[in-house]
C-alpha cells in the first residue's frame, strides 16, 4: 500500500511550485489547513493563484500567504470583509489580482473539475457584472451562464481524521469546501487532527475516499497564534 | 396624531420573523436578518440553513461552548438543533439553487420596483463581497429584504431602477424597513403596513418609485 503519510511539513509540501493554482479549504475559522499554510509561507513560494472563499481575515488562513508575498492572484467570493486588511492593501497597491466569483459558482466550478467536466451551466449572475464577457446557453427556454471548471494543481485540505489509505472524516461545519477541493486538484495534501488505524473508520461514514488524497500530515488541532480572539 | 415611531433593528427583525411559517427552511444574511432567529413566532418549527453547510442552525452558544468548527456564514458561533445535518459547500448551494429554501432574509443597498436588488458593491468602489447572496436570492422561494428606508443622505433605497450593481434580478418578495412593509408585485411596489404614527403619504414621500396605496393599510405590530 502506498504510504500517504508525510512525516514532516516539508515532506508534505514538496510538490508545490511557484505559479501553481492552489485550492485552500476553510470558511471563516472552520476547516482551514493552517499548518500547511505556514509551510507554504516558509517555503517562500511565489505567484500562486489561491482559491478560497475569502481573501483571509486578520492574519488567518490565506491572509498569511498574501502577507508573505506568496500570492499573485486570489479567486474568491468575499474579498472585501471588514478584516481583509492584508488583501486590501496589496490589491490597492496593484500587487495582487482578483477574480470575484459568487460562492455557489465557486463550489460548483470546482465540483465540475473534480467530476471531469469542462464546466457547468449556471443561472446565477445573469444581468450582473459577473456575466460580462461570458457565453450564455439556453436550455428549455431558460438562460444559463457557461462557467468553466476550476481545477487546482494542488489542494490544501483540512480534515479531522485520516486512515492510511487517506480516507477522510471532517468535523462539524469544518467540512465546507474541503471535500470539493480534495477532488478538484491534481495533487491533494491534507492536514488532519489525528490519524487512525486502517479499518477504524466505518466505510459508510467516510466523507472523502482516499482515492482523492495524495498526502496527509498529522498536526493535532493546530491553531496559529494569530487566531487569538478572532471569533469575538 | 400619534407620534412617529420608526422601528428599531430588533423590531424590524421581529416583523420579518413573523412571516416565517412552520416547517420552513430559511437562510439569513448578515446584520438585521441574523437577529430574526430570536423572534420566530411561538409554535413554529423553522429550520435555519447556513451556506457554509449547516442545515438546522440553532442560537448562539454561551462563551464556554463556542466551537470554531461550528460557526454561521456570518462567522459567529452557533449551535445545532436536534436533527441538524452538515453538507459540503456544493450541496449547500444545491439546497439554495435547487429551490429548497422557503425564504431568505437579506440586507440591501437598493430594491427596484421590478424586484431587482443590490447588496454587494457600492458604485465607484473597485471591489465588493458577493458571498452567497446571488445564489441564495436566485433560488429562494421568497426573498425578504430588511434595510433602512433611505440612505444616510436621505436618498430613497426603494427605487424605479437600480443605480447600484445588481445582485439578483426579479427576486424580491417584500421589503421591511423602519417605517413600512412594502410588497413587490407585478404592478410595482404596494404598501402593506406602516410604522406607528406614519401615514401612507409619509412613506410615499421617501420612496423613489410609484407606491401603490390600497384602501386598507395596516400598522406594523412592533
Tab-separated table of C-alpha atoms in Angstrom:
chain	number	residue	atom	x	y	z
A	1	UNK	CA	0.000	0.000	0.000
A	2	UNK	CA	1.250	3.422	-0.959
A	3	UNK	CA	2.436	5.419	2.038
A	4	UNK	CA	0.472	8.679	2.047
A	5	UNK	CA	1.532	9.842	5.493
A	6	UNK	CA	4.004	12.716	5.435
A	7	UNK	CA	6.453	12.742	8.338
A	8	UNK	CA	7.316	16.433	8.090
A	9	UNK	CA	5.736	19.622	6.816
A	10	UNK	CA	8.410	19.927	4.122
A	11	UNK	CA	7.754	16.348	3.069
A	12	UNK	CA	4.010	17.106	2.789
A	13	UNK	CA	4.546	20.171	0.613
A	14	UNK	CA	7.349	19.057	-1.716
A	15	UNK	CA	5.105	19.025	-4.800
A	16	UNK	CA	4.066	22.697	-4.728
A	17	UNK	CA	5.790	25.005	-7.210
A	18	UNK	CA	5.798	28.725	-7.941
A	19	UNK	CA	2.869	29.716	-10.144
A	20	UNK	CA	0.623	26.806	-9.104
A	21	UNK	CA	-3.132	27.148	-8.650
A	22	UNK	CA	-3.707	26.163	-5.031
A	23	UNK	CA	-7.182	25.373	-3.684
A	24	UNK	CA	-7.265	26.203	0.036
A	25	UNK	CA	-10.100	24.846	2.194
A	26	UNK	CA	-11.846	26.665	5.002
A	27	UNK	CA	-14.617	29.128	5.694
A	28	UNK	CA	-14.335	31.710	8.453
A	29	UNK	CA	-12.394	29.890	11.151
A	30	UNK	CA	-13.568	26.388	10.232
A	31	UNK	CA	-11.579	23.845	8.295
A	32	UNK	CA	-8.509	25.904	7.386
A	33	UNK	CA	-5.253	23.951	6.799
A	34	UNK	CA	-3.282	26.461	8.879
A	35	UNK	CA	-0.146	24.323	9.330
A	36	UNK	CA	0.122	23.699	5.586
A	37	UNK	CA	-0.348	27.436	5.021
A	38	UNK	CA	2.530	28.129	7.429
A	39	UNK	CA	4.594	25.673	5.395
A	40	UNK	CA	3.772	27.380	2.085
A	41	UNK	CA	4.815	30.710	3.608
A	42	UNK	CA	8.092	29.290	4.921
A	43	UNK	CA	8.977	27.754	1.568
A	44	UNK	CA	8.891	31.243	0.058
A	45	UNK	CA	6.639	30.227	-2.826
A	46	UNK	CA	5.712	32.958	-5.290
A	47	UNK	CA	2.967	33.887	-7.751
A	48	UNK	CA	0.454	31.303	-6.560
A	49	UNK	CA	-3.171	31.581	-7.669
A	50	UNK	CA	-5.091	30.930	-4.479
A	51	UNK	CA	-8.712	29.765	-4.458
A	52	UNK	CA	-10.601	30.182	-1.181
A	53	UNK	CA	-13.983	31.506	-0.074
A	54	UNK	CA	-12.403	34.756	1.091
A	55	UNK	CA	-9.130	36.653	0.997
A	56	UNK	CA	-8.490	35.791	4.646
A	57	UNK	CA	-9.306	37.850	7.700
A	58	UNK	CA	-6.752	39.405	10.019
A	59	UNK	CA	-3.765	37.074	9.787
A	60	UNK	CA	-5.877	33.941	9.456
A	61	UNK	CA	-5.705	31.475	6.590
A	62	UNK	CA	-4.761	32.764	3.151
A	63	UNK	CA	-4.160	36.245	4.617
A	64	UNK	CA	-0.780	34.954	5.830
A	65	UNK	CA	0.105	33.676	2.346
A	66	UNK	CA	-0.757	37.131	0.981
A	67	UNK	CA	1.236	38.871	3.695
A	68	UNK	CA	4.310	36.745	2.942
A	69	UNK	CA	4.178	37.581	-0.757
A	70	UNK	CA	3.263	34.083	-1.988
A	71	UNK	CA	0.143	35.081	-3.911
A	72	UNK	CA	-0.222	36.621	-7.381
A	73	UNK	CA	-3.962	36.170	-7.736
A	74	UNK	CA	-6.928	35.439	-5.491
A	75	UNK	CA	-10.103	33.721	-6.734
A	76	UNK	CA	-12.813	34.057	-4.075
A	77	UNK	CA	-16.388	35.130	-3.317
A	78	UNK	CA	-15.778	37.537	-0.457
A	79	UNK	CA	-12.531	39.519	-0.812
A	80	UNK	CA	-13.628	42.662	0.987
A	81	UNK	CA	-14.597	41.724	4.543
A	82	UNK	CA	-14.057	44.117	7.433
A	83	UNK	CA	-10.895	42.274	8.447
A	84	UNK	CA	-9.380	41.691	4.974
A	85	UNK	CA	-6.701	44.316	5.604
A	86	UNK	CA	-3.787	42.417	4.056
A	87	UNK	CA	-5.619	41.784	0.796
A	88	UNK	CA	-6.966	45.338	0.574
A	89	UNK	CA	-3.512	46.849	0.914
A	90	UNK	CA	-1.964	44.559	-1.712
A	91	UNK	CA	-4.888	44.932	-4.106
A	92	UNK	CA	-4.905	48.706	-3.916
A	93	UNK	CA	-1.138	48.725	-4.497
A	94	UNK	CA	-1.685	46.621	-7.635
A	95	UNK	CA	0.336	43.728	-6.210
A	96	UNK	CA	-2.351	41.063	-6.402
A	97	UNK	CA	-5.040	40.252	-8.969
A	98	UNK	CA	-8.612	39.312	-8.101
A	99	UNK	CA	-11.317	37.192	-9.692
A	100	UNK	CA	-14.534	37.505	-7.704
A	101	UNK	CA	-16.875	34.518	-8.050
A	102	UNK	CA	-20.227	34.007	-6.302
A	103	UNK	CA	-19.849	31.384	-3.596
A	104	UNK	CA	-22.113	28.753	-5.106
A	105	UNK	CA	-20.465	29.140	-8.515
A	106	UNK	CA	-17.045	28.781	-6.913
A	107	UNK	CA	-18.095	25.490	-5.321
A	108	UNK	CA	-19.756	24.233	-8.493
A	109	UNK	CA	-16.817	25.126	-10.769
A	110	UNK	CA	-14.507	23.086	-8.549
A	111	UNK	CA	-17.027	20.265	-8.267
A	112	UNK	CA	-17.110	20.170	-12.069
A	113	UNK	CA	-13.311	19.970	-12.217
A	114	UNK	CA	-13.316	17.046	-9.793
A	115	UNK	CA	-16.025	15.296	-11.778
A	116	UNK	CA	-14.146	15.543	-15.060
A	117	UNK	CA	-16.468	18.141	-16.576
A	118	UNK	CA	-15.394	21.107	-18.670
A	119	UNK	CA	-17.765	23.429	-16.905
A	120	UNK	CA	-21.328	23.942	-15.763
A	121	UNK	CA	-24.425	25.878	-16.806
A	122	UNK	CA	-25.465	28.236	-14.009
A	123	UNK	CA	-28.444	30.603	-13.807
A	124	UNK	CA	-26.617	32.757	-11.243
A	125	UNK	CA	-25.282	36.208	-12.070
A	126	UNK	CA	-27.373	36.832	-15.206
A	127	UNK	CA	-27.643	40.561	-15.814
A	128	UNK	CA	-24.858	41.321	-13.314
A	129	UNK	CA	-21.206	42.274	-13.705
A	130	UNK	CA	-20.361	38.606	-13.195
A	131	UNK	CA	-21.916	37.806	-16.572
A	132	UNK	CA	-19.844	40.327	-18.528
A	133	UNK	CA	-17.986	38.646	-21.381
A	134	UNK	CA	-19.425	35.219	-20.631
A	135	UNK	CA	-21.268	32.989	-23.082
A	136	UNK	CA	-24.945	32.276	-22.457
A	137	UNK	CA	-26.521	28.929	-23.282
A	138	UNK	CA	-30.287	28.352	-23.422
A	139	UNK	CA	-31.940	25.137	-22.228
A	140	UNK	CA	-35.731	24.725	-22.444
A	141	UNK	CA	-36.103	28.480	-22.874
A	142	UNK	CA	-34.075	29.369	-19.760
A	143	UNK	CA	-30.739	31.166	-19.915
A	144	UNK	CA	-27.589	29.973	-18.194
A	145	UNK	CA	-24.044	31.280	-17.976
A	146	UNK	CA	-21.369	28.861	-19.118
A	147	UNK	CA	-18.948	28.679	-16.201
A	148	UNK	CA	-15.670	26.832	-16.794
A	149	UNK	CA	-14.394	24.147	-14.432
A	150	UNK	CA	-11.859	25.371	-11.874
A	151	UNK	CA	-9.192	22.725	-11.343
A	152	UNK	CA	-6.243	23.078	-8.976
A	153	UNK	CA	-2.666	21.935	-9.299
A	154	UNK	CA	-2.677	21.454	-5.551
A	155	UNK	CA	-5.395	21.297	-2.873
A	156	UNK	CA	-4.605	22.113	0.751
A	157	UNK	CA	-7.358	20.461	2.762
A	158	UNK	CA	-8.174	20.288	6.468
A	159	UNK	CA	-9.862	17.184	7.893
A	160	UNK	CA	-10.358	15.712	11.345
A	161	UNK	CA	-9.254	12.110	10.751
A	162	UNK	CA	-7.386	10.150	8.097
A	163	UNK	CA	-6.613	6.454	7.822
A	164	UNK	CA	-3.567	5.064	5.982
A	165	UNK	CA	-5.433	4.992	2.651
A	166	UNK	CA	-6.187	8.686	3.068
A	167	UNK	CA	-9.889	8.200	3.752
A	168	UNK	CA	-11.157	11.347	5.472
A	169	UNK	CA	-13.706	12.457	8.052
A	170	UNK	CA	-14.425	16.159	8.610
A	171	UNK	CA	-15.564	17.724	11.884
A	172	UNK	CA	-18.861	19.686	12.121
A	173	UNK	CA	-19.008	22.647	9.709
A	174	UNK	CA	-15.261	22.399	9.044
A	175	UNK	CA	-16.235	20.333	6.006
A	176	UNK	CA	-17.257	23.329	3.826
A	177	UNK	CA	-15.222	23.484	0.576
A	178	UNK	CA	-12.704	20.834	1.669
A	179	UNK	CA	-14.204	17.667	0.101
A	180	UNK	CA	-14.814	19.510	-3.185
A	181	UNK	CA	-11.248	20.827	-3.317
A	182	UNK	CA	-9.835	17.396	-2.473
A	183	UNK	CA	-11.474	16.093	-5.670
A	184	UNK	CA	-10.660	19.097	-7.866
A	185	UNK	CA	-6.852	19.137	-7.654
A	186	UNK	CA	-4.196	17.057	-9.363
A	187	UNK	CA	-2.445	16.607	-6.024
A	188	UNK	CA	-4.252	16.815	-2.686
A	189	UNK	CA	-2.471	17.386	0.610
A	190	UNK	CA	-4.456	17.074	3.833
A	191	UNK	CA	-3.796	18.372	7.335
A	192	UNK	CA	-5.513	16.206	9.951
A	193	UNK	CA	-6.024	16.352	13.698
A	194	UNK	CA	-5.294	12.646	14.030
A	195	UNK	CA	-4.660	9.508	12.023
A	196	UNK	CA	-6.391	6.251	12.807
A	197	UNK	CA	-5.658	2.602	12.057
A	198	UNK	CA	-6.842	1.014	8.810
A	199	UNK	CA	-10.377	-0.323	9.233
A	200	UNK	CA	-11.231	2.056	12.086
A	201	UNK	CA	-13.384	4.398	10.021
A	202	UNK	CA	-16.753	2.901	9.156
A	203	UNK	CA	-16.814	2.777	5.340
A	204	UNK	CA	-20.284	4.315	5.166
A	205	UNK	CA	-19.125	7.303	7.204
A	206	UNK	CA	-16.095	8.188	5.090
A	207	UNK	CA	-16.665	11.615	3.538
A	208	UNK	CA	-13.723	11.789	1.146
A	209	UNK	CA	-12.413	8.433	-0.100
A	210	UNK	CA	-8.648	8.137	-0.094
A	211	UNK	CA	-8.551	7.895	-3.894
A	212	UNK	CA	-8.742	11.698	-3.848
A	213	UNK	CA	-5.921	12.104	-1.317
A	214	UNK	CA	-2.201	12.044	-2.107
A	215	UNK	CA	-0.586	13.035	1.196
A	216	UNK	CA	-1.659	13.730	4.749
A	217	UNK	CA	0.141	15.321	7.675
A	218	UNK	CA	-0.902	14.797	11.297
A	219	UNK	CA	-0.781	18.075	13.192
A	220	UNK	CA	-3.229	17.752	16.092
A	221	UNK	CA	-5.729	20.572	16.433
A	222	UNK	CA	-3.255	23.200	15.284
A	223	UNK	CA	-4.164	26.852	15.781
A	224	UNK	CA	-1.682	29.592	14.912
A	225	UNK	CA	-1.217	32.381	17.448
A	226	UNK	CA	-2.899	34.786	15.037
A	227	UNK	CA	-6.270	33.210	15.948
A	228	UNK	CA	-6.431	34.760	19.430
A	229	UNK	CA	-9.913	36.242	19.941
A	230	UNK	CA	-10.654	36.004	16.225
A	231	UNK	CA	-14.271	34.912	16.563
A	232	UNK	CA	-15.409	37.587	19.015
B	1	UNK	CA	-51.921	62.311	15.934
B	2	UNK	CA	-49.713	59.507	17.176
B	3	UNK	CA	-46.031	60.310	17.444
B	4	UNK	CA	-43.900	58.856	14.631
B	5	UNK	CA	-42.087	55.784	15.965
B	6	UNK	CA	-39.667	54.269	13.462
B	7	UNK	CA	-38.855	50.627	14.171
B	8	UNK	CA	-35.574	49.630	15.826
B	9	UNK	CA	-33.372	46.988	14.170
B	10	UNK	CA	-34.823	44.431	16.591
B	11	UNK	CA	-38.383	45.466	15.735
B	12	UNK	CA	-37.672	45.097	12.012
B	13	UNK	CA	-36.236	41.636	12.739
B	14	UNK	CA	-39.329	40.754	14.766
B	15	UNK	CA	-41.641	41.924	11.973
B	16	UNK	CA	-39.875	39.941	9.253
B	17	UNK	CA	-39.687	36.874	11.501
B	18	UNK	CA	-43.480	36.929	11.724
B	19	UNK	CA	-43.504	35.939	8.018
B	20	UNK	CA	-41.739	32.636	8.714
B	21	UNK	CA	-44.080	29.660	8.700
B	22	UNK	CA	-43.997	26.237	10.322
B	23	UNK	CA	-41.572	23.774	8.649
B	24	UNK	CA	-39.898	26.419	6.500
B	25	UNK	CA	-36.203	26.205	5.649
B	26	UNK	CA	-34.745	29.712	5.837
B	27	UNK	CA	-31.376	31.339	5.098
B	28	UNK	CA	-30.368	34.543	6.892
B	29	UNK	CA	-27.940	37.196	5.676
B	30	UNK	CA	-25.764	39.433	7.832
B	31	UNK	CA	-26.995	42.245	10.083
B	32	UNK	CA	-30.706	42.611	10.850
B	33	UNK	CA	-31.580	39.254	9.164
B	34	UNK	CA	-29.410	37.399	11.693
B	35	UNK	CA	-31.468	38.924	14.535
B	36	UNK	CA	-34.638	37.279	13.166
B	37	UNK	CA	-33.575	33.933	14.723
B	38	UNK	CA	-34.652	35.268	18.119
B	39	UNK	CA	-38.152	36.293	17.009
B	40	UNK	CA	-39.632	33.211	15.309
B	41	UNK	CA	-43.277	33.094	16.467
B	42	UNK	CA	-44.033	30.577	19.203
B	43	UNK	CA	-45.009	27.132	17.994
B	44	UNK	CA	-43.443	27.376	14.521
B	45	UNK	CA	-40.644	24.941	13.729
B	46	UNK	CA	-38.415	26.959	11.405
B	47	UNK	CA	-35.148	25.367	10.214
B	48	UNK	CA	-32.235	27.687	9.505
B	49	UNK	CA	-29.706	26.992	6.749
B	50	UNK	CA	-26.232	28.471	6.781
B	51	UNK	CA	-24.492	28.359	3.414
B	52	UNK	CA	-21.232	27.039	4.852
B	53	UNK	CA	-23.033	23.729	5.177
B	54	UNK	CA	-25.304	23.735	8.237
B	55	UNK	CA	-28.944	22.659	7.978
B	56	UNK	CA	-30.562	23.164	11.374
B	57	UNK	CA	-28.574	26.012	12.891
B	58	UNK	CA	-29.522	26.916	16.467
B	59	UNK	CA	-28.954	30.020	18.606
B	60	UNK	CA	-25.631	31.434	19.772
B	61	UNK	CA	-23.928	29.361	22.494
B	62	UNK	CA	-22.553	30.627	25.797
B	63	UNK	CA	-18.871	31.641	25.672
B	64	UNK	CA	-17.779	28.335	27.222
B	65	UNK	CA	-19.429	26.345	24.420
B	66	UNK	CA	-18.013	28.231	21.429
B	67	UNK	CA	-16.577	25.829	18.841
B	68	UNK	CA	-14.713	27.366	15.908
B	69	UNK	CA	-15.821	24.435	13.743
B	70	UNK	CA	-19.445	25.457	14.320
B	71	UNK	CA	-19.863	28.989	13.015
B	72	UNK	CA	-22.551	30.535	10.844
B	73	UNK	CA	-21.846	32.063	7.445
B	74	UNK	CA	-21.801	35.366	9.322
B	75	UNK	CA	-18.725	33.976	11.133
B	76	UNK	CA	-20.465	33.962	14.520
B	77	UNK	CA	-20.605	30.907	16.805
B	78	UNK	CA	-23.843	28.915	16.644
B	79	UNK	CA	-25.354	25.684	17.988
B	80	UNK	CA	-27.314	22.870	16.340
B	81	UNK	CA	-30.960	21.926	16.768
B	82	UNK	CA	-31.833	18.229	17.241
B	83	UNK	CA	-31.855	16.580	13.812
B	84	UNK	CA	-29.414	19.044	12.258
B	85	UNK	CA	-27.066	17.939	9.483
B	86	UNK	CA	-23.953	19.063	7.654
B	87	UNK	CA	-23.291	19.182	3.925
B	88	UNK	CA	-20.328	20.361	1.880
B	89	UNK	CA	-20.437	23.662	0.044
B	90	UNK	CA	-21.643	22.343	-3.322
B	91	UNK	CA	-24.573	20.531	-1.680
B	92	UNK	CA	-25.294	23.562	0.474
B	93	UNK	CA	-25.725	25.679	-2.649
B	94	UNK	CA	-27.717	22.903	-4.285
B	95	UNK	CA	-30.150	23.441	-1.395
B	96	UNK	CA	-30.341	27.125	-2.346
B	97	UNK	CA	-30.372	26.962	-6.163
B	98	UNK	CA	-32.483	23.817	-6.164
B	99	UNK	CA	-35.409	25.696	-4.644
B	100	UNK	CA	-35.370	24.090	-1.189
B	101	UNK	CA	-35.191	27.388	0.714
B	102	UNK	CA	-38.700	28.594	1.560
B	103	UNK	CA	-37.281	32.038	2.276
B	104	UNK	CA	-34.119	34.077	2.504
B	105	UNK	CA	-33.850	37.238	4.582
B	106	UNK	CA	-31.140	39.545	3.228
B	107	UNK	CA	-29.935	43.113	3.559
B	108	UNK	CA	-29.767	45.510	0.583
B	109	UNK	CA	-28.470	48.855	-0.606
B	110	UNK	CA	-31.361	49.235	-3.065
B	111	UNK	CA	-34.512	47.417	-4.184
B	112	UNK	CA	-36.148	48.201	-7.533
B	113	UNK	CA	-39.865	48.111	-8.334
B	114	UNK	CA	-39.382	45.020	-10.531
B	115	UNK	CA	-37.821	43.023	-7.679
B	116	UNK	CA	-34.167	43.538	-8.632
B	117	UNK	CA	-31.907	44.236	-5.664
B	118	UNK	CA	-28.362	45.385	-4.991
B	119	UNK	CA	-26.294	44.420	-1.960
B	120	UNK	CA	-22.747	43.501	-2.938
B	121	UNK	CA	-20.802	46.526	-4.110
B	122	UNK	CA	-21.045	50.292	-3.772
B	123	UNK	CA	-20.809	52.228	-7.033
B	124	UNK	CA	-17.374	53.671	-7.571
B	125	UNK	CA	-15.647	51.067	-5.420
B	126	UNK	CA	-13.434	48.514	-7.115
B	127	UNK	CA	-14.396	45.541	-5.022
B	128	UNK	CA	-17.314	44.267	-3.019
B	129	UNK	CA	-18.232	40.979	-1.431
B	130	UNK	CA	-20.729	38.705	-3.136
B	131	UNK	CA	-20.511	35.688	-0.843
B	132	UNK	CA	-23.571	33.510	-1.309
B	133	UNK	CA	-26.112	36.268	-1.996
B	134	UNK	CA	-26.507	35.774	-5.768
B	135	UNK	CA	-27.120	32.024	-5.496
B	136	UNK	CA	-29.390	32.277	-2.452
B	137	UNK	CA	-31.546	35.122	-3.785
B	138	UNK	CA	-31.924	33.274	-7.101
B	139	UNK	CA	-33.028	30.019	-5.527
B	140	UNK	CA	-35.121	31.005	-2.501
B	141	UNK	CA	-38.897	30.768	-2.936
B	142	UNK	CA	-39.264	34.166	-1.226
B	143	UNK	CA	-36.709	36.909	-0.704
B	144	UNK	CA	-37.409	39.237	2.210
B	145	UNK	CA	-35.231	42.349	2.354
B	146	UNK	CA	-34.562	44.242	5.581
B	147	UNK	CA	-32.999	47.683	5.212
B	148	UNK	CA	-33.388	51.337	6.157
B	149	UNK	CA	-35.990	53.090	4.013
B	150	UNK	CA	-33.494	55.779	2.927
B	151	UNK	CA	-29.728	56.147	2.794
B	152	UNK	CA	-27.727	58.245	5.245
B	153	UNK	CA	-28.096	61.198	2.865
B	154	UNK	CA	-31.873	60.745	2.773
B	155	UNK	CA	-31.949	59.259	-0.724
B	156	UNK	CA	-34.621	56.593	-1.299
B	157	UNK	CA	-33.482	52.967	-1.328
B	158	UNK	CA	-36.714	51.742	-2.921
B	159	UNK	CA	-36.191	52.897	-6.498
B	160	UNK	CA	-37.590	52.531	-10.012
B	161	UNK	CA	-34.321	51.202	-11.429
B	162	UNK	CA	-31.156	50.210	-9.589
B	163	UNK	CA	-28.221	52.596	-9.740
B	164	UNK	CA	-26.086	50.205	-7.662
B	165	UNK	CA	-24.634	46.983	-9.125
B	166	UNK	CA	-27.258	44.236	-9.424
B	167	UNK	CA	-27.114	41.181	-7.143
B	168	UNK	CA	-30.072	39.160	-8.496
B	169	UNK	CA	-32.905	40.231	-10.736
B	170	UNK	CA	-36.675	39.919	-10.204
B	171	UNK	CA	-36.447	38.088	-6.910
B	172	UNK	CA	-37.592	40.317	-4.023
B	173	UNK	CA	-40.932	39.408	-2.399
B	174	UNK	CA	-41.246	42.039	0.346
B	175	UNK	CA	-39.197	44.826	1.903
B	176	UNK	CA	-39.191	45.545	5.645
B	177	UNK	CA	-37.908	48.967	6.736
B	178	UNK	CA	-38.131	51.102	9.884
B	179	UNK	CA	-41.279	52.801	8.556
B	180	UNK	CA	-43.053	50.341	6.261
B	181	UNK	CA	-43.677	46.883	4.871
B	182	UNK	CA	-43.733	47.058	1.067
B	183	UNK	CA	-44.624	44.156	-1.231
B	184	UNK	CA	-43.098	43.809	-4.714
B	185	UNK	CA	-45.855	42.877	-7.179
B	186	UNK	CA	-46.173	42.661	-10.973
B	187	UNK	CA	-47.684	46.187	-10.728
B	188	UNK	CA	-44.755	47.514	-8.686
B	189	UNK	CA	-44.412	48.446	-5.000
B	190	UNK	CA	-47.540	48.063	-2.846
B	191	UNK	CA	-47.681	49.496	0.683
B	192	UNK	CA	-48.873	46.850	3.147
B	193	UNK	CA	-48.135	48.325	6.571
B	194	UNK	CA	-46.750	51.487	8.141
B	195	UNK	CA	-44.910	52.004	11.437
B	196	UNK	CA	-46.869	53.616	14.308
B	197	UNK	CA	-47.545	57.298	13.610
B	198	UNK	CA	-46.650	57.154	9.903
B	199	UNK	CA	-49.206	57.834	7.198
B	200	UNK	CA	-49.047	56.329	3.705
B	201	UNK	CA	-48.098	59.802	2.431
B	202	UNK	CA	-45.089	59.851	4.776
B	203	UNK	CA	-43.882	56.627	3.146
B	204	UNK	CA	-44.662	57.752	-0.407
B	205	UNK	CA	-42.576	60.895	0.209
B	206	UNK	CA	-39.384	58.892	0.864
B	207	UNK	CA	-39.949	56.142	-1.718
B	208	UNK	CA	-38.159	56.601	-5.036
B	209	UNK	CA	-40.707	54.790	-7.202
B	210	UNK	CA	-44.511	54.773	-7.508
B	211	UNK	CA	-46.023	53.230	-4.373
B	212	UNK	CA	-49.495	51.764	-4.669
B	213	UNK	CA	-51.518	52.547	-1.533
B	214	UNK	CA	-54.500	50.205	-1.051
B	215	UNK	CA	-57.603	51.343	0.821
B	216	UNK	CA	-56.542	49.340	3.833
B	217	UNK	CA	-53.002	49.785	5.158
B	218	UNK	CA	-52.217	48.078	8.463
B	219	UNK	CA	-49.976	49.234	11.278
B	220	UNK	CA	-46.816	47.221	11.917
B	221	UNK	CA	-47.158	45.233	15.132
B	222	UNK	CA	-43.866	46.345	16.655
